[in-house]
Amino acid sequence: MGLLEGKKGIITGVINHRSIAWGIAKLFHEEGATIGFTYRREKKWIEKLANSVNSDFVRMCDVQNEEQVKSVFDEFGEKYGQIDFIIHAVAYANGEELANGVINTSRKGFLETLDISAYSLISFCKHARPYLREGSSIVALSYLGANRVCAGYNLLGIAKSALETTSKYLASELGEEQIRVNVVSAGPIRTLAAFGLPNFREMVEKRAMQSPLKKNVTQEDVAKTVLYYASNLSECTTGQVSYVDAGYNIMGTWSETGSLS
Ligand SMILES: NC(=O)c1ccc[n+]([C@@H]2O[C@H](COP(=O)([O-])OP(=O)(O)OC[C@H]3O[C@@H](n4cnc5c(N)ncnc54)[C@H](O)[C@@H]3O)[C@@H](O)[C@H]2O)c1
């Protein structure tokens, strides 16, 4: 029996087959989950992908549109009677804002990025709450730039910091109802969003050398840890941030070759 047999939930943030959320969806499907998908604009691709994991629930949901968020969770909750998991895999920053450095961030850009990338987690939990039940699990995706300065990540780092802290407060508020909220912080992966970041390609190459496990991580690697959090295996774990980055986050300095010896 799959680890998610009988569980039903929503995965956000699939835009194409490279999306981390798509790696999660494939694994969740293999583990027996019933999945609903949301998309921002690009219905064509997501419908094809959703079909391939037997999902007929695909809804538009721009997370800045409160009505759309509410109606997605209401529709899913009413259709299936429960929401066992929610995967938050949504982030956005305007490329110019990122390139100009934090000091030149506009108020408009700041609010937009924080709204899409962090407030949306609150909005998901609020509107899903009537359908969450004992054992439901919310998992959000983050990046090391939340608590370390990562070149070029700039405003997104601030948003990820807010996302991680938000997840802890939500974990505390929902814990009594046995609803868990956790974060998985992934190493760099070649996705559409990531290609918008300056120097992303070089960074990925260096990372493999500099990480203790001497490799980059994949969508599938991240999906396994997200599976742990969505399944009953993690029923006593909430408010955590787990790194799936081949250990990179523990490093302080590197030798020229990337090793410490
Ligand atoms: N790729 C990486 O290196 C990496 C590393 C760590 C964390 N992450 C995080 O993983 C998550 C998924 O990103 P990805 O790398 O798979 O890229 P992706 O481009 O495949 O996914 C980003 C998603 O955000 C969605 N989105 C943006 N604005 C939205 C809005 N207003 N409403 C609804 N959806 C919106 C896009 O439609 C897209 O589906 C993000 O939170 C990202 O920050 C990515």
PDB file of C-alpha atoms and ligand atoms in Angstrom:
ATOM      1  CA  MET A   1       0.000   0.000   0.000  1.00  0.00           C
ATOM      2  CA  GLY A   2       1.281   3.467  -0.930  1.00  0.00           C
ATOM      3  CA  LEU A   3       2.219   5.963   1.768  1.00  0.00           C
ATOM      4  CA  LEU A   4      -0.497   8.341   0.564  1.00  0.00           C
ATOM      5  CA  GLU A   5      -3.236   5.790  -0.115  1.00  0.00           C
ATOM      6  CA  GLY A   6      -6.610   7.444   0.569  1.00  0.00           C
ATOM      7  CA  LYS A   7      -5.097  10.916   0.902  1.00  0.00           C
ATOM      8  CA  LYS A   8      -6.396  13.772  -1.220  1.00  0.00           C
ATOM      9  CA  GLY A   9      -4.857  17.156  -1.661  1.00  0.00           C
ATOM     10  CA  ILE A  10      -3.744  20.062  -3.771  1.00  0.00           C
ATOM     11  CA  ILE A  11      -0.392  20.667  -5.417  1.00  0.00           C
ATOM     12  CA  THR A  12       0.299  24.234  -6.523  1.00  0.00           C
ATOM     13  CA  GLY A  13       3.144  25.522  -8.669  1.00  0.00           C
ATOM     14  CA  VAL A  14       3.330  23.073 -11.568  1.00  0.00           C
ATOM     15  CA  ILE A  15       4.085  25.047 -14.706  1.00  0.00           C
ATOM     16  CA  ASN A  16       5.839  22.347 -16.738  1.00  0.00           C
ATOM     17  CA  HIS A  17       7.562  18.974 -16.412  1.00  0.00           C
ATOM     18  CA  ARG A  18      10.645  20.635 -14.886  1.00  0.00           C
ATOM     19  CA  SER A  19       8.734  22.097 -11.930  1.00  0.00           C
ATOM     20  CA  ILE A  20       9.683  20.762  -8.507  1.00  0.00           C
ATOM     21  CA  ALA A  21       5.948  20.468  -7.859  1.00  0.00           C
ATOM     22  CA  TRP A  22       5.689  18.096 -10.814  1.00  0.00           C
ATOM     23  CA  GLY A  23       8.357  15.813  -9.289  1.00  0.00           C
ATOM     24  CA  ILE A  24       6.228  15.830  -6.136  1.00  0.00           C
ATOM     25  CA  ALA A  25       3.033  15.086  -8.069  1.00  0.00           C
ATOM     26  CA  LYS A  26       4.557  12.059  -9.827  1.00  0.00           C
ATOM     27  CA  LEU A  27       5.752  10.555  -6.553  1.00  0.00           C
ATOM     28  CA  PHE A  28       2.482  11.311  -4.759  1.00  0.00           C
ATOM     29  CA  HIS A  29       0.590   9.595  -7.568  1.00  0.00           C
ATOM     30  CA  GLU A  30       2.807   6.506  -7.274  1.00  0.00           C
ATOM     31  CA  GLU A  31       2.090   6.493  -3.534  1.00  0.00           C
ATOM     32  CA  GLY A  32      -1.671   6.460  -4.095  1.00  0.00           C
ATOM     33  CA  ALA A  33      -2.674  10.113  -3.617  1.00  0.00           C
ATOM     34  CA  THR A  34      -5.592  11.841  -5.331  1.00  0.00           C
ATOM     35  CA  ILE A  35      -4.242  15.163  -6.565  1.00  0.00           C
ATOM     36  CA  GLY A  36      -5.798  18.476  -7.524  1.00  0.00           C
ATOM     37  CA  PHE A  37      -3.661  21.002  -9.394  1.00  0.00           C
ATOM     38  CA  THR A  38      -3.712  24.769  -9.643  1.00  0.00           C
ATOM     39  CA  TYR A  39      -2.121  26.926 -12.299  1.00  0.00           C
ATOM     40  CA  ARG A  40      -1.634  30.617 -12.756  1.00  0.00           C
ATOM     41  CA  ARG A  41      -2.115  31.064 -16.513  1.00  0.00           C
ATOM     42  CA  GLU A  42      -0.783  28.134 -18.466  1.00  0.00           C
ATOM     43  CA  LYS A  43      -3.602  25.589 -18.613  1.00  0.00           C
ATOM     44  CA  LYS A  44      -2.550  23.596 -21.681  1.00  0.00           C
ATOM     45  CA  TRP A  45       0.582  21.984 -20.221  1.00  0.00           C
ATOM     46  CA  ILE A  46      -0.777  21.386 -16.798  1.00  0.00           C
ATOM     47  CA  GLU A  47      -3.884  19.617 -18.090  1.00  0.00           C
ATOM     48  CA  LYS A  48      -1.737  17.136 -20.002  1.00  0.00           C
ATOM     49  CA  LEU A  49       0.439  16.523 -16.971  1.00  0.00           C
ATOM     50  CA  ALA A  50      -2.578  16.210 -14.669  1.00  0.00           C
ATOM     51  CA  ASN A  51      -4.158  13.620 -16.976  1.00  0.00           C
ATOM     52  CA  SER A  52      -1.034  11.517 -16.780  1.00  0.00           C
ATOM     53  CA  VAL A  53      -1.496  11.153 -13.001  1.00  0.00           C
ATOM     54  CA  ASN A  54      -5.270  10.561 -13.291  1.00  0.00           C
ATOM     55  CA  SER A  55      -6.245  13.993 -12.022  1.00  0.00           C
ATOM     56  CA  ASP A  56      -9.329  15.725 -13.336  1.00  0.00           C
ATOM     57  CA  PHE A  57      -9.093  18.637 -10.903  1.00  0.00           C
ATOM     58  CA  VAL A  58      -7.202  21.501 -12.549  1.00  0.00           C
ATOM     59  CA  ARG A  59      -8.168  25.029 -11.559  1.00  0.00           C
ATOM     60  CA  MET A  60      -6.854  28.498 -12.249  1.00  0.00           C
ATOM     61  CA  CYS A  61      -5.511  30.097  -9.097  1.00  0.00           C
ATOM     62  CA  ASP A  62      -3.516  33.277  -9.116  1.00  0.00           C
ATOM     63  CA  VAL A  63      -2.551  33.416  -5.444  1.00  0.00           C
ATOM     64  CA  GLN A  64      -2.980  37.193  -5.447  1.00  0.00           C
ATOM     65  CA  ASN A  65      -6.659  36.647  -6.139  1.00  0.00           C
ATOM     66  CA  GLU A  66      -8.286  35.780  -2.811  1.00  0.00           C
ATOM     67  CA  GLU A  67     -11.559  34.721  -4.449  1.00  0.00           C
ATOM     68  CA  GLN A  68      -9.766  32.230  -6.682  1.00  0.00           C
ATOM     69  CA  VAL A  69      -7.861  30.751  -3.738  1.00  0.00           C
ATOM     70  CA  LYS A  70     -11.063  30.369  -1.728  1.00  0.00           C
ATOM     71  CA  SER A  71     -12.998  28.798  -4.557  1.00  0.00           C
ATOM     72  CA  VAL A  72     -10.226  26.247  -5.323  1.00  0.00           C
ATOM     73  CA  PHE A  73     -10.177  24.982  -1.743  1.00  0.00           C
ATOM     74  CA  ASP A  74     -13.980  25.075  -1.457  1.00  0.00           C
ATOM     75  CA  GLU A  75     -14.426  23.142  -4.694  1.00  0.00           C
ATOM     76  CA  PHE A  76     -11.813  20.537  -3.812  1.00  0.00           C
ATOM     77  CA  GLY A  77     -13.027  20.229  -0.217  1.00  0.00           C
ATOM     78  CA  GLU A  78     -16.644  19.818  -1.284  1.00  0.00           C
ATOM     79  CA  LYS A  79     -15.767  17.317  -4.013  1.00  0.00           C
ATOM     80  CA  TYR A  80     -13.599  15.089  -1.804  1.00  0.00           C
ATOM     81  CA  GLY A  81     -14.836  15.957   1.692  1.00  0.00           C
ATOM     82  CA  GLN A  82     -11.325  16.547   3.027  1.00  0.00           C
ATOM     83  CA  ILE A  83      -7.942  18.052   2.232  1.00  0.00           C
ATOM     84  CA  ASP A  84      -5.104  15.885   3.509  1.00  0.00           C
ATOM     85  CA  PHE A  85      -2.198  17.773   1.992  1.00  0.00           C
ATOM     86  CA  ILE A  86      -1.359  21.104   0.400  1.00  0.00           C
ATOM     87  CA  ILE A  87       1.909  21.681  -1.407  1.00  0.00           C
ATOM     88  CA  HIS A  88       2.925  25.327  -1.613  1.00  0.00           C
ATOM     89  CA  ALA A  89       5.382  25.641  -4.524  1.00  0.00           C
ATOM     90  CA  VAL A  90       4.773  29.196  -5.643  1.00  0.00           C
ATOM     91  CA  ALA A  91       7.226  32.088  -5.745  1.00  0.00           C
ATOM     92  CA  TYR A  92       7.768  35.178  -7.860  1.00  0.00           C
ATOM     93  CA  ALA A  93       9.966  38.250  -8.062  1.00  0.00           C
ATOM     94  CA  ASN A  94      10.280  40.679 -10.908  1.00  0.00           C
ATOM     95  CA  GLY A  95      13.648  40.151 -12.646  1.00  0.00           C
ATOM     96  CA  GLU A  96      14.559  43.827 -12.546  1.00  0.00           C
ATOM     97  CA  GLU A  97      13.898  44.041  -8.835  1.00  0.00           C
ATOM     98  CA  LEU A  98      16.227  41.090  -8.283  1.00  0.00           C
ATOM     99  CA  ALA A  99      18.940  42.519 -10.520  1.00  0.00           C
ATOM    100  CA  ASN A 100      18.895  45.937  -8.849  1.00  0.00           C
ATOM    101  CA  GLY A 101      19.816  44.625  -5.407  1.00  0.00           C
ATOM    102  CA  VAL A 102      17.826  44.760  -2.183  1.00  0.00           C
ATOM    103  CA  ILE A 103      18.658  48.404  -1.545  1.00  0.00           C
ATOM    104  CA  ASN A 104      16.859  49.492  -4.704  1.00  0.00           C
ATOM    105  CA  THR A 105      13.779  47.348  -4.160  1.00  0.00           C
ATOM    106  CA  SER A 106      10.580  49.261  -4.828  1.00  0.00           C
ATOM    107  CA  ARG A 107       7.718  49.139  -2.332  1.00  0.00           C
ATOM    108  CA  LYS A 108       5.472  47.758  -5.093  1.00  0.00           C
ATOM    109  CA  GLY A 109       7.959  44.983  -5.949  1.00  0.00           C
ATOM    110  CA  PHE A 110       8.489  44.119  -2.310  1.00  0.00           C
ATOM    111  CA  LEU A 111       4.773  43.812  -1.597  1.00  0.00           C
ATOM    112  CA  GLU A 112       4.147  41.795  -4.756  1.00  0.00           C
ATOM    113  CA  THR A 113       6.917  39.307  -4.005  1.00  0.00           C
ATOM    114  CA  LEU A 114       5.946  38.900  -0.352  1.00  0.00           C
ATOM    115  CA  ASP A 115       2.284  38.594  -1.301  1.00  0.00           C
ATOM    116  CA  ILE A 116       2.838  35.841  -3.879  1.00  0.00           C
ATOM    117  CA  SER A 117       5.668  33.980  -2.179  1.00  0.00           C
ATOM    118  CA  ALA A 118       4.754  34.186   1.518  1.00  0.00           C
ATOM    119  CA  TYR A 119       1.280  35.557   2.259  1.00  0.00           C
ATOM    120  CA  SER A 120      -0.135  32.883  -0.039  1.00  0.00           C
ATOM    121  CA  LEU A 121       0.717  30.240   2.578  1.00  0.00           C
ATOM    122  CA  ILE A 122      -1.555  31.989   5.080  1.00  0.00           C
ATOM    123  CA  SER A 123      -4.251  32.336   2.461  1.00  0.00           C
ATOM    124  CA  PHE A 124      -4.040  28.611   1.588  1.00  0.00           C
ATOM    125  CA  CYS A 125      -4.329  27.561   5.235  1.00  0.00           C
ATOM    126  CA  LYS A 126      -7.183  29.965   5.943  1.00  0.00           C
ATOM    127  CA  HIS A 127      -9.324  28.866   3.024  1.00  0.00           C
ATOM    128  CA  ALA A 128      -8.478  25.177   3.320  1.00  0.00           C
ATOM    129  CA  ARG A 129      -9.128  25.089   7.056  1.00  0.00           C
ATOM    130  CA  PRO A 130     -12.766  23.912   6.926  1.00  0.00           C
ATOM    131  CA  TYR A 131     -11.566  20.811   5.051  1.00  0.00           C
ATOM    132  CA  LEU A 132      -8.346  20.105   6.948  1.00  0.00           C
ATOM    133  CA  ARG A 133      -8.587  17.322   9.505  1.00  0.00           C
ATOM    134  CA  GLU A 134      -6.437  15.413  11.968  1.00  0.00           C
ATOM    135  CA  GLY A 135      -3.289  14.359  10.092  1.00  0.00           C
ATOM    136  CA  SER A 136      -3.535  16.956   7.317  1.00  0.00           C
ATOM    137  CA  SER A 137      -0.163  18.275   6.245  1.00  0.00           C
ATOM    138  CA  ILE A 138       0.930  21.506   4.582  1.00  0.00           C
ATOM    139  CA  VAL A 139       4.373  21.630   2.999  1.00  0.00           C
ATOM    140  CA  ALA A 140       6.044  24.722   1.499  1.00  0.00           C
ATOM    141  CA  LEU A 141       9.220  24.955  -0.568  1.00  0.00           C
ATOM    142  CA  SER A 142      12.004  27.303   0.414  1.00  0.00           C
ATOM    143  CA  TYR A 143      15.630  28.059  -0.319  1.00  0.00           C
ATOM    144  CA  LEU A 144      18.798  28.737   1.682  1.00  0.00           C
ATOM    145  CA  GLY A 145      18.517  32.433   0.752  1.00  0.00           C
ATOM    146  CA  ALA A 146      15.927  32.661   3.571  1.00  0.00           C
ATOM    147  CA  ASN A 147      18.642  32.778   6.205  1.00  0.00           C
ATOM    148  CA  ARG A 148      21.945  33.267   4.373  1.00  0.00           C
ATOM    149  CA  VAL A 149      22.893  35.904   1.851  1.00  0.00           C
ATOM    150  CA  CYS A 150      22.857  34.120  -1.520  1.00  0.00           C
ATOM    151  CA  ALA A 151      24.145  36.255  -4.401  1.00  0.00           C
ATOM    152  CA  GLY A 152      21.329  37.383  -6.682  1.00  0.00           C
ATOM    153  CA  TYR A 153      18.552  35.842  -4.571  1.00  0.00           C
ATOM    154  CA  ASN A 154      17.930  39.221  -2.918  1.00  0.00           C
ATOM    155  CA  LEU A 155      14.230  39.990  -2.526  1.00  0.00           C
ATOM    156  CA  LEU A 156      13.289  36.335  -2.859  1.00  0.00           C
ATOM    157  CA  GLY A 157      15.460  35.578   0.172  1.00  0.00           C
ATOM    158  CA  ILE A 158      13.436  38.073   2.194  1.00  0.00           C
ATOM    159  CA  ALA A 159      10.219  36.435   1.000  1.00  0.00           C
ATOM    160  CA  LYS A 160      11.499  32.935   1.834  1.00  0.00           C
ATOM    161  CA  SER A 161      12.449  34.156   5.291  1.00  0.00           C
ATOM    162  CA  ALA A 162       8.879  35.363   5.756  1.00  0.00           C
ATOM    163  CA  LEU A 163       7.564  32.077   4.365  1.00  0.00           C
ATOM    164  CA  GLU A 164       9.617  29.983   6.803  1.00  0.00           C
ATOM    165  CA  THR A 165       8.625  32.079   9.814  1.00  0.00           C
ATOM    166  CA  THR A 166       4.993  32.090   8.694  1.00  0.00           C
ATOM    167  CA  SER A 167       5.060  28.297   8.527  1.00  0.00           C
ATOM    168  CA  LYS A 168       6.198  28.098  12.160  1.00  0.00           C
ATOM    169  CA  TYR A 169       3.399  30.352  13.433  1.00  0.00           C
ATOM    170  CA  LEU A 170       0.876  28.399  11.391  1.00  0.00           C
ATOM    171  CA  ALA A 171       2.294  25.127  12.723  1.00  0.00           C
ATOM    172  CA  SER A 172       1.811  26.426  16.237  1.00  0.00           C
ATOM    173  CA  GLU A 173      -1.749  27.633  15.615  1.00  0.00           C
ATOM    174  CA  LEU A 174      -2.917  24.497  13.788  1.00  0.00           C
ATOM    175  CA  GLY A 175      -1.014  21.979  15.900  1.00  0.00           C
ATOM    176  CA  GLU A 176      -3.768  21.408  18.437  1.00  0.00           C
ATOM    177  CA  GLU A 177      -5.958  20.160  15.589  1.00  0.00           C
ATOM    178  CA  GLN A 178      -3.125  17.749  14.605  1.00  0.00           C
ATOM    179  CA  ILE A 179      -2.522  19.665  11.374  1.00  0.00           C
ATOM    180  CA  ARG A 180       1.163  19.963  10.468  1.00  0.00           C
ATOM    181  CA  VAL A 181       3.041  22.693   8.594  1.00  0.00           C
ATOM    182  CA  ASN A 182       6.617  22.104   7.441  1.00  0.00           C
ATOM    183  CA  VAL A 183       9.080  23.507   4.948  1.00  0.00           C
ATOM    184  CA  VAL A 184      11.481  21.749   2.606  1.00  0.00           C
ATOM    185  CA  SER A 185      14.442  23.892   1.588  1.00  0.00           C
ATOM    186  CA  ALA A 186      15.752  22.625  -1.736  1.00  0.00           C
ATOM    187  CA  GLY A 187      19.138  23.019  -3.344  1.00  0.00           C
ATOM    188  CA  PRO A 188      19.243  24.708  -6.768  1.00  0.00           C
ATOM    189  CA  ILE A 189      17.374  22.863  -9.518  1.00  0.00           C
ATOM    190  CA  ARG A 190      17.014  23.860 -13.168  1.00  0.00           C
ATOM    191  CA  THR A 191      13.406  25.040 -13.415  1.00  0.00           C
ATOM    192  CA  LEU A 192      11.699  27.902 -15.224  1.00  0.00           C
ATOM    193  CA  ALA A 193      11.676  30.115 -12.110  1.00  0.00           C
ATOM    194  CA  ALA A 194      15.328  29.356 -11.352  1.00  0.00           C
ATOM    195  CA  PHE A 195      16.527  30.362 -14.818  1.00  0.00           C
ATOM    196  CA  GLY A 196      15.351  33.899 -14.034  1.00  0.00           C
ATOM    197  CA  LEU A 197      18.014  34.160 -11.335  1.00  0.00           C
ATOM    198  CA  PRO A 198      21.358  35.735 -12.238  1.00  0.00           C
ATOM    199  CA  ASN A 199      24.333  33.322 -12.515  1.00  0.00           C
ATOM    200  CA  PHE A 200      22.113  30.328 -11.835  1.00  0.00           C
ATOM    201  CA  ARG A 201      23.915  27.913 -14.182  1.00  0.00           C
ATOM    202  CA  GLU A 202      27.368  28.564 -12.708  1.00  0.00           C
ATOM    203  CA  MET A 203      25.994  28.334  -9.224  1.00  0.00           C
ATOM    204  CA  VAL A 204      24.519  24.893  -9.862  1.00  0.00           C
ATOM    205  CA  GLU A 205      27.838  23.641 -11.227  1.00  0.00           C
ATOM    206  CA  LYS A 206      29.784  24.890  -8.208  1.00  0.00           C
ATOM    207  CA  ARG A 207      27.286  23.498  -5.754  1.00  0.00           C
ATOM    208  CA  ALA A 208      27.959  19.921  -6.757  1.00  0.00           C
ATOM    209  CA  MET A 209      31.643  20.447  -5.857  1.00  0.00           C
ATOM    210  CA  GLN A 210      30.969  22.306  -2.630  1.00  0.00           C
ATOM    211  CA  SER A 211      28.300  20.093  -1.065  1.00  0.00           C
ATOM    212  CA  PRO A 212      29.298  17.314   1.356  1.00  0.00           C
ATOM    213  CA  LEU A 213      27.543  14.747  -0.841  1.00  0.00           C
ATOM    214  CA  LYS A 214      29.266  16.159  -3.961  1.00  0.00           C
ATOM    215  CA  LYS A 215      26.157  16.319  -6.074  1.00  0.00           C
ATOM    216  CA  ASN A 216      23.193  18.439  -7.087  1.00  0.00           C
ATOM    217  CA  VAL A 217      19.700  17.502  -6.080  1.00  0.00           C
ATOM    218  CA  THR A 218      16.773  16.729  -8.380  1.00  0.00           C
ATOM    219  CA  GLN A 219      13.013  17.227  -8.290  1.00  0.00           C
ATOM    220  CA  GLU A 220      12.752  13.567  -7.299  1.00  0.00           C
ATOM    221  CA  ASP A 221      15.117  14.031  -4.337  1.00  0.00           C
ATOM    222  CA  VAL A 222      13.042  16.932  -3.028  1.00  0.00           C
ATOM    223  CA  ALA A 223       9.822  15.004  -3.626  1.00  0.00           C
ATOM    224  CA  LYS A 224      10.921  12.192  -1.293  1.00  0.00           C
ATOM    225  CA  THR A 225      11.258  14.550   1.669  1.00  0.00           C
ATOM    226  CA  VAL A 226       7.988  16.259   0.801  1.00  0.00           C
ATOM    227  CA  LEU A 227       6.416  12.779   0.737  1.00  0.00           C
ATOM    228  CA  TYR A 228       7.710  12.141   4.250  1.00  0.00           C
ATOM    229  CA  TYR A 229       6.040  15.336   5.456  1.00  0.00           C
ATOM    230  CA  ALA A 230       2.763  14.668   3.650  1.00  0.00           C
ATOM    231  CA  SER A 231       2.550  11.081   4.898  1.00  0.00           C
ATOM    232  CA  ASN A 232       1.815   9.743   8.373  1.00  0.00           C
ATOM    233  CA  LEU A 233       5.540   9.003   8.792  1.00  0.00           C
ATOM    234  CA  SER A 234       5.949  12.583  10.035  1.00  0.00           C
ATOM    235  CA  GLU A 235       2.914  12.672  12.317  1.00  0.00           C
ATOM    236  CA  CYS A 236       4.954  13.989  15.275  1.00  0.00           C
ATOM    237  CA  THR A 237       6.910  16.583  13.282  1.00  0.00           C
ATOM    238  CA  THR A 238       5.750  20.120  12.619  1.00  0.00           C
ATOM    239  CA  GLY A 239       7.181  23.622  12.237  1.00  0.00           C
ATOM    240  CA  GLN A 240      10.427  22.287  10.754  1.00  0.00           C
ATOM    241  CA  VAL A 241      12.649  23.322   7.876  1.00  0.00           C
ATOM    242  CA  SER A 242      14.429  20.361   6.268  1.00  0.00           C
ATOM    243  CA  TYR A 243      17.225  20.876   3.783  1.00  0.00           C
ATOM    244  CA  VAL A 244      17.413  18.730   0.673  1.00  0.00           C
ATOM    245  CA  ASP A 245      20.616  20.240  -0.677  1.00  0.00           C
ATOM    246  CA  ALA A 246      23.247  17.488  -0.453  1.00  0.00           C
ATOM    247  CA  GLY A 247      24.334  19.074   2.840  1.00  0.00           C
ATOM    248  CA  TYR A 248      25.426  22.399   1.355  1.00  0.00           C
ATOM    249  CA  ASN A 249      23.819  24.451   4.140  1.00  0.00           C
ATOM    250  CA  ILE A 250      26.275  23.210   6.795  1.00  0.00           C
ATOM    251  CA  MET A 251      29.357  24.445   4.936  1.00  0.00           C
ATOM    252  CA  GLY A 252      31.316  27.502   5.971  1.00  0.00           C
ATOM    253  CA  THR A 253      34.395  27.562   3.749  1.00  0.00           C
ATOM    254  CA  TRP A 254      35.752  25.520   0.862  1.00  0.00           C
ATOM    255  CA  SER A 255      39.136  24.758  -0.586  1.00  0.00           C
ATOM    256  CA  GLU A 256      39.811  25.596  -4.232  1.00  0.00           C
ATOM    257  CA  THR A 257      38.784  22.089  -5.241  1.00  0.00           C
ATOM    258  CA  GLY A 258      35.590  22.262  -3.210  1.00  0.00           C
ATOM    259  CA  SER A 259      36.738  19.753  -0.597  1.00  0.00           C
ATOM    260  CA  LEU A 260      37.964  20.394   2.942  1.00  0.00           C
ATOM    261  CA  SER A 261      40.806  17.883   2.819  1.00  0.00           C
TER     262      SER A 261
HETATM  263  N1  LIG B   1      14.413  25.665  -8.574  1.00  0.00           N
HETATM  264  C1  LIG B   1      15.130  25.892  -7.494  1.00  0.00           C
HETATM  265  O1  LIG B   1      16.363  25.938  -7.537  1.00  0.00           O
HETATM  266  C2  LIG B   1      14.444  26.041  -6.159  1.00  0.00           C
HETATM  267  C3  LIG B   1      15.200  25.860  -4.984  1.00  0.00           C
HETATM  268  C4  LIG B   1      14.570  26.008  -3.748  1.00  0.00           C
HETATM  269  C5  LIG B   1      13.213  26.334  -3.698  1.00  0.00           C
HETATM  270  N2  LIG B   1      12.507  26.512  -4.863  1.00  0.00           N
HETATM  271  C6  LIG B   1      11.079  26.850  -4.737  1.00  0.00           C
HETATM  272  O2  LIG B   1      10.305  25.833  -5.307  1.00  0.00           O
HETATM  273  C7  LIG B   1       9.025  26.373  -5.660  1.00  0.00           C
HETATM  274  C8  LIG B   1       8.690  25.958  -7.081  1.00  0.00           C
HETATM  275  O3  LIG B   1       9.574  26.602  -7.988  1.00  0.00           O
HETATM  276  P1  LIG B   1      10.275  25.829  -9.205  1.00  0.00           P
HETATM  277  O4  LIG B   1      11.724  26.033  -9.056  1.00  0.00           O
HETATM  278  O5  LIG B   1       9.726  24.465  -9.335  1.00  0.00           O
HETATM  279  O6  LIG B   1       9.877  26.727 -10.455  1.00  0.00           O
HETATM  280  P2  LIG B   1       8.603  26.734 -11.444  1.00  0.00           P
HETATM  281  O7  LIG B   1       8.828  27.900 -12.332  1.00  0.00           O
HETATM  282  O8  LIG B   1       8.426  25.425 -12.060  1.00  0.00           O
HETATM  283  O9  LIG B   1       7.404  27.013 -10.437  1.00  0.00           O
HETATM  284  C9  LIG B   1       7.098  28.292  -9.925  1.00  0.00           C
HETATM  285  C10 LIG B   1       5.594  28.361  -9.888  1.00  0.00           C
HETATM  286  O10 LIG B   1       5.137  29.567  -9.252  1.00  0.00           O
HETATM  287  C11 LIG B   1       3.925  29.891  -9.922  1.00  0.00           C
HETATM  288  N3  LIG B   1       3.492  31.262  -9.626  1.00  0.00           N
HETATM  289  C12 LIG B   1       4.202  32.409  -9.720  1.00  0.00           C
HETATM  290  N4  LIG B   1       3.401  33.453  -9.425  1.00  0.00           N
HETATM  291  C13 LIG B   1       2.172  32.940  -9.122  1.00  0.00           C
HETATM  292  C14 LIG B   1       0.921  33.502  -8.752  1.00  0.00           C
HETATM  293  N5  LIG B   1       0.740  34.836  -8.626  1.00  0.00           N
HETATM  294  N6  LIG B   1      -0.131  32.664  -8.517  1.00  0.00           N
HETATM  295  C15 LIG B   1       0.022  31.331  -8.660  1.00  0.00           C
HETATM  296  N7  LIG B   1       1.176  30.741  -9.008  1.00  0.00           N
HETATM  297  C16 LIG B   1       2.228  31.538  -9.249  1.00  0.00           C
HETATM  298  C17 LIG B   1       4.247  29.679 -11.393  1.00  0.00           C
HETATM  299  O11 LIG B   1       3.069  29.610 -12.188  1.00  0.00           O
HETATM  300  C18 LIG B   1       4.977  28.352 -11.304  1.00  0.00           C
HETATM  301  O12 LIG B   1       4.077  27.275 -11.425  1.00  0.00           O
HETATM  302  C19 LIG B   1       9.138  27.883  -5.449  1.00  0.00           C
HETATM  303  O13 LIG B   1       8.630  28.220  -4.185  1.00  0.00           O
HETATM  304  C20 LIG B   1      10.649  28.097  -5.481  1.00  0.00           C
HETATM  305  O14 LIG B   1      11.041  29.270  -4.797  1.00  0.00           O
HETATM  306  C21 LIG B   1      13.102  26.372  -6.084  1.00  0.00           C
END
